[in-house]
Amino acid sequence: MKVIIKAVVVLLVTLSNGAFSNKIDTLLNSDGIFENMGVDTFSSDPLTSLSAVLSNPVNVNKAYDNFRRKHNKTTESSSESSKSTFKTNLLKIASHNTKARNGKASYEMGVNKFSDMTIDQVISQHTGYKGNSTEENHSSPSSRQTRATPPQSIDWRNYGLVTPVRNQGGCGSCVLFSVTACLESYYTLTHGQRQIDLAEQELLDCAQGANYPGNNGCDGNGFGPTFKYIKDIGETTEGEYGYTGRQSSCRAGGKSHPAKTPNYWSIAARDENALKNAVGLRGPVSVAIHVNDAWVNYRSGVFDAPCSGGRNHAVLAVGYGSEGGKDYWIVKNQWGNGWGDGGYIKMRRNYGNLCDIAGDAVSCNPDVEIALG
């Protein structure tokens, strides 16, 4: 018996450096934060190994320093609470991914730039949806429809209608990015598939005040007043009005506004079929959702974790489809392409209106039905 135990220990020691680190980083989808750590406490199971490794504060410090370096957070102040949150999130991600790789979950989580933040911190600093667009008076879609049935699946990225993933930074400007992305798609649709990069900063500075009640800059905004601005004024380009992530005085006077919507319309609330019709026939749609810690930690697959609660974040629905018997929405976020699956998430569709994705959805394409070629 002693010989057998010794042989197993020798085998595991052989795996303790590069192979061990690779297994842990693979489980966490963490891009090498455990590389070259040379730990001594481990087992053949990566989850058990991680728990043992993180019981040593020295290892936690090393992994945390690697994380901060890889995610360009070294200029931010560190704290014991953020380090503790980081450790908690690592164990949560590893536990979930172990289930996913055993066929017990349809999506994986991963380490990202928010892994040292609590969900309350993420929501307060990186979301910003306020209000409900259905409180506003929006037009209904044109009756000039030639196709009554939307396609079974669609990904508007494949048709050049979706602009690159942006990053709202630490400002509650998610609505402004969602609406801008919607208008960019509408512009591309109506200008021979020529893309444009529009100025979220203009909305942050100018779609505010008495004419746009409910909008509060980096403290959050609503669909109604923001869509009203791009109907009333339009939006200039990023080159003309670059994003700083800080609200300032409006500088839109005298600038050209090449992109504008003639109108916008709210889609029937909490009706996923109506949302499918809008996305499938009219293109990308701005939607508000509820995000929680599972959503923030998403990396790949079809997200179907419980996420009930009030809507707190705005994103863009750019398509839909099915995978492994599960219907899903393709959703574009604005937390940079290092978040999620290249900046996107697949969210379970026809699953009880998951995260209330159809609770407040607005299209900036009131009159152009898309014919697929």
C-alpha positions as a printed Julia matrix, in Angstrom:
373×3 Matrix{Float64}:
   0.0    0.0     0.0
   2.81   2.44    0.81
   4.43   1.79   -2.55
   1.19   2.5    -4.39
   0.67   5.79   -2.56
   4.23   6.85   -3.28
   3.84   6.07   -6.97
   0.68   8.19   -7.19
   2.37  11.09   -5.42
   5.33  10.96   -7.77
   3.0   10.99  -10.76
   1.1   14.01   -9.46
   4.3   15.88   -8.62
   5.29  15.44  -12.24
   2.08  17.26  -13.18
   2.43  19.99  -10.58
   4.0   22.75  -12.62
   3.0   23.45  -16.22
   0.44  20.66  -16.57
  -1.28  21.56  -13.31
  -1.37  25.25  -14.14
  -2.72  24.56  -17.61
  -5.5   22.36  -16.22
  -6.58  25.01  -13.73
  -6.46  27.83  -16.28
  -8.39  25.69  -18.75
 -11.06  24.98  -16.15
 -11.34  28.68  -15.33
 -11.02  29.93  -18.93
  -8.56  32.3   -17.3
  -5.8   32.97  -19.84
  -2.83  31.86  -17.77
  -3.24  33.48  -14.35
  -1.87  30.3   -12.75
   1.05  29.85  -15.13
   4.47  29.08  -13.63
   3.21  29.06  -10.05
   4.91  25.78   -9.1
   2.45  24.8    -6.38
   2.84  21.72   -4.18
  -0.73  20.94   -3.09
  -2.92  19.38   -5.75
  -4.81  16.32   -6.93
  -5.75  14.9   -10.29
  -9.05  16.84  -10.11
  -8.6   20.51  -11.12
 -11.44  21.75   -8.9
 -10.03  20.01   -5.83
  -6.59  21.29   -6.76
  -7.8   24.86   -7.06
  -9.48  24.75   -3.65
  -6.27  23.49   -2.09
  -4.1   26.04   -3.86
  -6.31  28.96   -2.89
  -6.19  27.95    0.76
  -2.64  29.35    0.72
  -2.63  33.19    0.77
   0.69  33.23   -1.11
  -0.92  31.48   -4.07
  -3.93  33.79   -3.94
  -1.6   36.79   -4.07
   0.28  35.38   -7.07
  -2.88  34.57   -9.0
  -4.39  37.95   -8.15
  -1.27  39.81   -9.29
  -1.28  37.83  -12.56
  -4.96  38.63  -13.01
  -4.45  42.35  -12.47
  -1.55  42.42  -14.91
  -3.39  40.49  -17.64
  -6.47  42.69  -17.34
  -4.56  45.99  -17.16
  -5.73  46.74  -13.63
  -2.34  47.42  -12.05
  -3.01  51.16  -11.88
  -6.17  50.56   -9.85
  -5.95  50.37   -6.08
  -5.98  46.88   -4.63
  -7.77  45.81   -1.47
  -8.2   42.73    0.64
 -11.92  42.75   -0.11
 -11.37  42.7    -3.89
  -8.83  39.91   -3.45
 -11.33  37.94   -1.38
 -14.0   38.52   -4.03
 -11.55  37.32   -6.67
 -10.95  34.08   -4.76
 -14.69  33.52   -4.29
 -15.36  34.09   -7.99
 -12.6   31.68   -9.04
 -14.14  28.9    -6.98
 -17.62  29.72   -8.29
 -16.42  29.63  -11.91
 -14.48  26.4   -11.41
 -17.43  24.69   -9.72
 -19.83  25.71  -12.48
 -17.47  24.73  -15.31
 -16.93  21.32  -13.74
 -20.69  20.79  -13.97
 -20.77  22.11  -17.54
 -18.03  19.74  -18.66
 -19.93  16.87  -17.11
 -22.98  17.77  -19.2
 -24.91  19.38  -16.34
 -24.94  22.97  -17.65
 -25.35  24.45  -21.12
 -22.86  27.29  -20.75
 -19.43  27.97  -19.28
 -18.16  30.8   -17.15
 -14.74  32.42  -17.36
 -12.42  34.82  -15.59
 -12.78  38.34  -16.96
 -11.99  41.9   -15.9
 -14.87  41.84  -13.41
 -13.64  38.8   -11.49
 -12.42  40.89   -8.54
 -15.71  42.79   -8.27
 -18.97  41.98   -6.53
 -22.15  41.95   -8.6
 -23.27  45.16   -6.86
 -20.06  46.87   -7.93
 -20.47  45.73  -11.54
 -24.07  46.91  -11.69
 -23.32  50.3   -10.12
 -20.32  51.0   -12.38
 -20.9   49.18  -15.68
 -24.63  49.04  -16.43
 -27.02  52.03  -16.23
 -30.47  51.16  -17.6
 -33.24  53.32  -16.15
 -36.94  53.48  -16.84
 -39.18  51.82  -19.36
 -39.57  52.95  -22.94
 -43.22  51.91  -23.04
 -43.98  54.93  -20.88
 -43.24  56.96  -24.01
 -45.43  57.33  -27.09
 -43.7   55.46  -29.9
 -44.93  54.76  -33.39
 -46.0   51.33  -34.55
 -44.07  49.56  -37.31
 -45.09  50.24  -40.88
 -47.69  47.94  -42.36
 -45.65  47.65  -45.56
 -44.48  44.12  -44.81
 -43.91  41.64  -47.62
 -42.74  38.69  -45.51
 -45.1   37.67  -42.75
 -42.73  35.08  -41.3
 -39.2   35.83  -40.04
 -36.37  33.39  -40.82
 -35.95  30.41  -38.51
 -32.54  31.74  -37.52
 -30.58  34.88  -38.26
 -27.23  36.37  -37.27
 -27.01  39.91  -38.6
 -23.24  39.89  -38.07
 -23.05  37.64  -41.11
 -24.72  40.35  -43.21
 -22.48  43.21  -42.12
 -25.22  44.97  -40.15
 -23.47  44.83  -36.77
 -20.62  47.19  -35.91
 -17.66  46.14  -33.7
 -18.03  45.6   -29.96
 -17.45  48.78  -27.93
 -16.57  49.4   -24.28
 -18.66  51.7   -22.09
 -16.04  51.66  -19.33
 -16.92  52.65  -15.78
 -19.88  54.83  -16.78
 -23.57  53.92  -16.58
 -24.0   54.55  -20.3
 -25.24  51.14  -21.45
 -28.45  52.59  -22.92
 -26.48  55.1   -24.96
 -24.31  52.32  -26.4
 -27.3   50.09  -27.1
 -29.18  52.85  -28.9
 -26.06  53.91  -30.8
 -25.45  50.32  -31.92
 -29.06  50.1   -33.08
 -28.71  53.33  -35.07
 -25.4   52.16  -36.56
 -27.15  49.04  -37.84
 -30.01  51.1   -39.28
 -27.52  53.41  -41.0
 -25.67  50.43  -42.48
 -28.96  48.96  -43.7
 -30.0   52.19  -45.42
 -26.55  53.12  -46.82
 -25.58  50.12  -48.89
 -24.1   48.14  -45.98
 -21.55  50.89  -45.28
 -20.78  50.87  -41.56
 -20.36  53.95  -39.4
 -18.93  54.57  -35.92
 -21.24  56.93  -34.06
 -20.6   59.05  -30.98
 -21.99  57.71  -27.71
 -20.35  60.68  -26.0
 -22.75  63.04  -27.77
 -25.67  61.22  -26.16
 -23.89  61.25  -22.81
 -23.43  65.03  -22.99
 -26.45  66.17  -24.99
 -29.39  63.74  -24.61
 -29.94  65.14  -21.13
 -31.87  67.89  -19.39
 -35.45  69.08  -19.63
 -35.97  67.9   -23.2
 -34.88  64.36  -22.33
 -36.17  63.72  -18.81
 -35.01  60.53  -17.16
 -31.52  60.6   -18.63
 -28.75  61.14  -16.08
 -25.44  60.74  -17.88
 -23.16  58.22  -16.2
 -25.81  57.64  -13.54
 -28.11  55.9   -16.0
 -30.45  56.59  -18.91
 -33.67  55.36  -20.5
 -34.59  54.2   -23.98
 -37.41  56.73  -24.43
 -35.43  59.98  -24.1
 -32.38  58.55  -25.86
 -34.3   57.36  -28.91
 -36.1   60.71  -28.93
 -32.72  62.44  -29.27
 -31.6   60.4   -32.27
 -34.98  61.09  -33.88
 -34.88  64.83  -33.1
 -31.18  65.51  -33.68
 -29.44  62.39  -34.96
 -25.91  61.44  -33.98
 -22.48  62.55  -35.12
 -19.46  60.29  -35.59
 -16.95  59.05  -33.04
 -14.23  60.94  -34.91
 -16.14  64.18  -34.39
 -17.05  63.54  -30.75
 -14.81  60.96  -29.08
 -15.86  58.92  -26.06
 -14.35  59.84  -22.69
 -16.75  58.04  -20.36
 -17.34  61.26  -18.4
 -20.3   63.58  -18.82
 -19.46  67.11  -19.92
 -21.18  70.08  -21.54
 -22.79  69.46  -24.92
 -20.56  70.22  -27.91
 -22.85  69.02  -30.7
 -23.54  72.45  -32.18
 -22.13  72.86  -35.67
 -21.3   69.17  -36.07
 -22.74  67.05  -38.85
 -25.25  64.37  -37.88
 -25.15  61.78  -40.66
 -27.21  59.18  -38.81
 -30.8   59.69  -37.76
 -33.91  57.57  -37.41
 -37.25  58.82  -38.77
 -38.96  57.06  -35.88
 -38.68  54.2   -33.42
 -41.12  51.75  -31.92
 -41.55  49.67  -28.81
 -42.08  45.97  -29.32
 -44.93  44.29  -27.44
 -43.72  43.87  -23.88
 -42.63  40.4   -22.76
 -43.54  38.84  -26.1
 -40.53  36.89  -27.36
 -42.3   36.03  -30.59
 -42.84  39.74  -31.29
 -39.17  40.34  -30.54
 -38.21  37.54  -32.93
 -40.35  39.14  -35.64
 -38.69  42.51  -35.07
 -35.14  41.15  -35.09
 -35.79  38.8   -37.98
 -37.6   41.31  -40.21
 -36.12  44.67  -39.15
 -32.61  43.97  -37.86
 -30.9   44.49  -34.47
 -33.07  45.69  -31.6
 -32.17  47.48  -28.36
 -33.22  45.43  -25.34
 -33.02  45.85  -21.58
 -32.28  42.87  -19.36
 -31.54  41.88  -15.79
 -27.93  40.88  -15.25
 -26.62  38.94  -12.27
 -23.29  37.39  -11.3
 -23.81  34.32  -13.5
 -24.45  36.58  -16.51
 -21.38  38.69  -15.73
 -19.21  35.54  -15.54
 -20.48  34.11  -18.87
 -17.9   32.81  -21.35
 -19.56  30.49  -23.9
 -22.56  28.26  -24.66
 -26.25  29.0   -24.18
 -26.85  30.96  -20.99
 -29.93  29.74  -19.13
 -29.22  30.51  -15.46
 -32.07  31.94  -13.38
 -31.91  35.73  -13.59
 -35.16  37.19  -12.33
 -35.18  40.76  -11.11
 -35.56  44.27  -12.38
 -33.96  45.26  -15.66
 -30.62  46.99  -15.05
 -28.61  46.76  -18.29
 -29.15  47.6   -21.96
 -27.68  45.58  -24.83
 -28.46  44.8   -28.49
 -30.22  41.68  -29.83
 -28.53  40.94  -33.17
 -29.96  37.54  -34.02
 -31.36  34.24  -32.82
 -31.06  30.52  -33.46
 -31.04  27.08  -31.85
 -28.29  24.85  -30.49
 -28.56  21.43  -28.9
 -32.33  21.7   -28.75
 -32.18  25.11  -27.03
 -33.41  28.29  -28.7
 -31.24  31.34  -28.05
 -30.82  35.06  -28.65
 -27.51  36.46  -29.9
 -26.81  39.52  -27.77
 -24.12  42.14  -28.24
 -22.77  43.71  -25.04
 -20.5   46.74  -24.7
 -17.93  45.58  -22.16
 -15.19  45.07  -24.73
 -14.44  41.94  -26.75
 -12.6   40.37  -23.8
 -15.92  39.78  -22.06
 -18.1   36.75  -22.84
 -17.71  35.16  -26.26
 -15.88  37.96  -28.05
 -18.19  40.54  -26.49
 -21.37  38.51  -27.14
 -23.61  36.14  -25.21
 -26.15  33.55  -26.33
 -29.17  33.79  -24.05
 -31.84  31.09  -23.84
 -34.89  32.03  -25.92
 -38.48  30.9   -25.36
 -37.52  30.1   -21.78
 -39.96  32.21  -19.79
 -38.57  35.5   -21.13
 -35.2   34.85  -19.45
 -33.73  37.96  -17.8
 -36.84  39.82  -19.04
 -35.17  40.29  -22.42
 -38.48  41.17  -24.09
 -39.65  43.43  -21.27
 -38.41  46.64  -22.88
 -37.31  46.28  -26.51
 -37.12  49.12  -29.03
 -36.36  49.15  -32.76
 -34.95  52.18  -34.55
 -36.02  50.76  -37.93
 -39.66  51.82  -38.41
 -40.06  51.36  -42.14
 -37.49  49.11  -43.82
 -38.19  45.41  -43.99
 -35.08  43.44  -44.82
 -35.08  41.03  -47.75
 -32.43  38.35  -47.43
 -30.43  37.77  -50.59
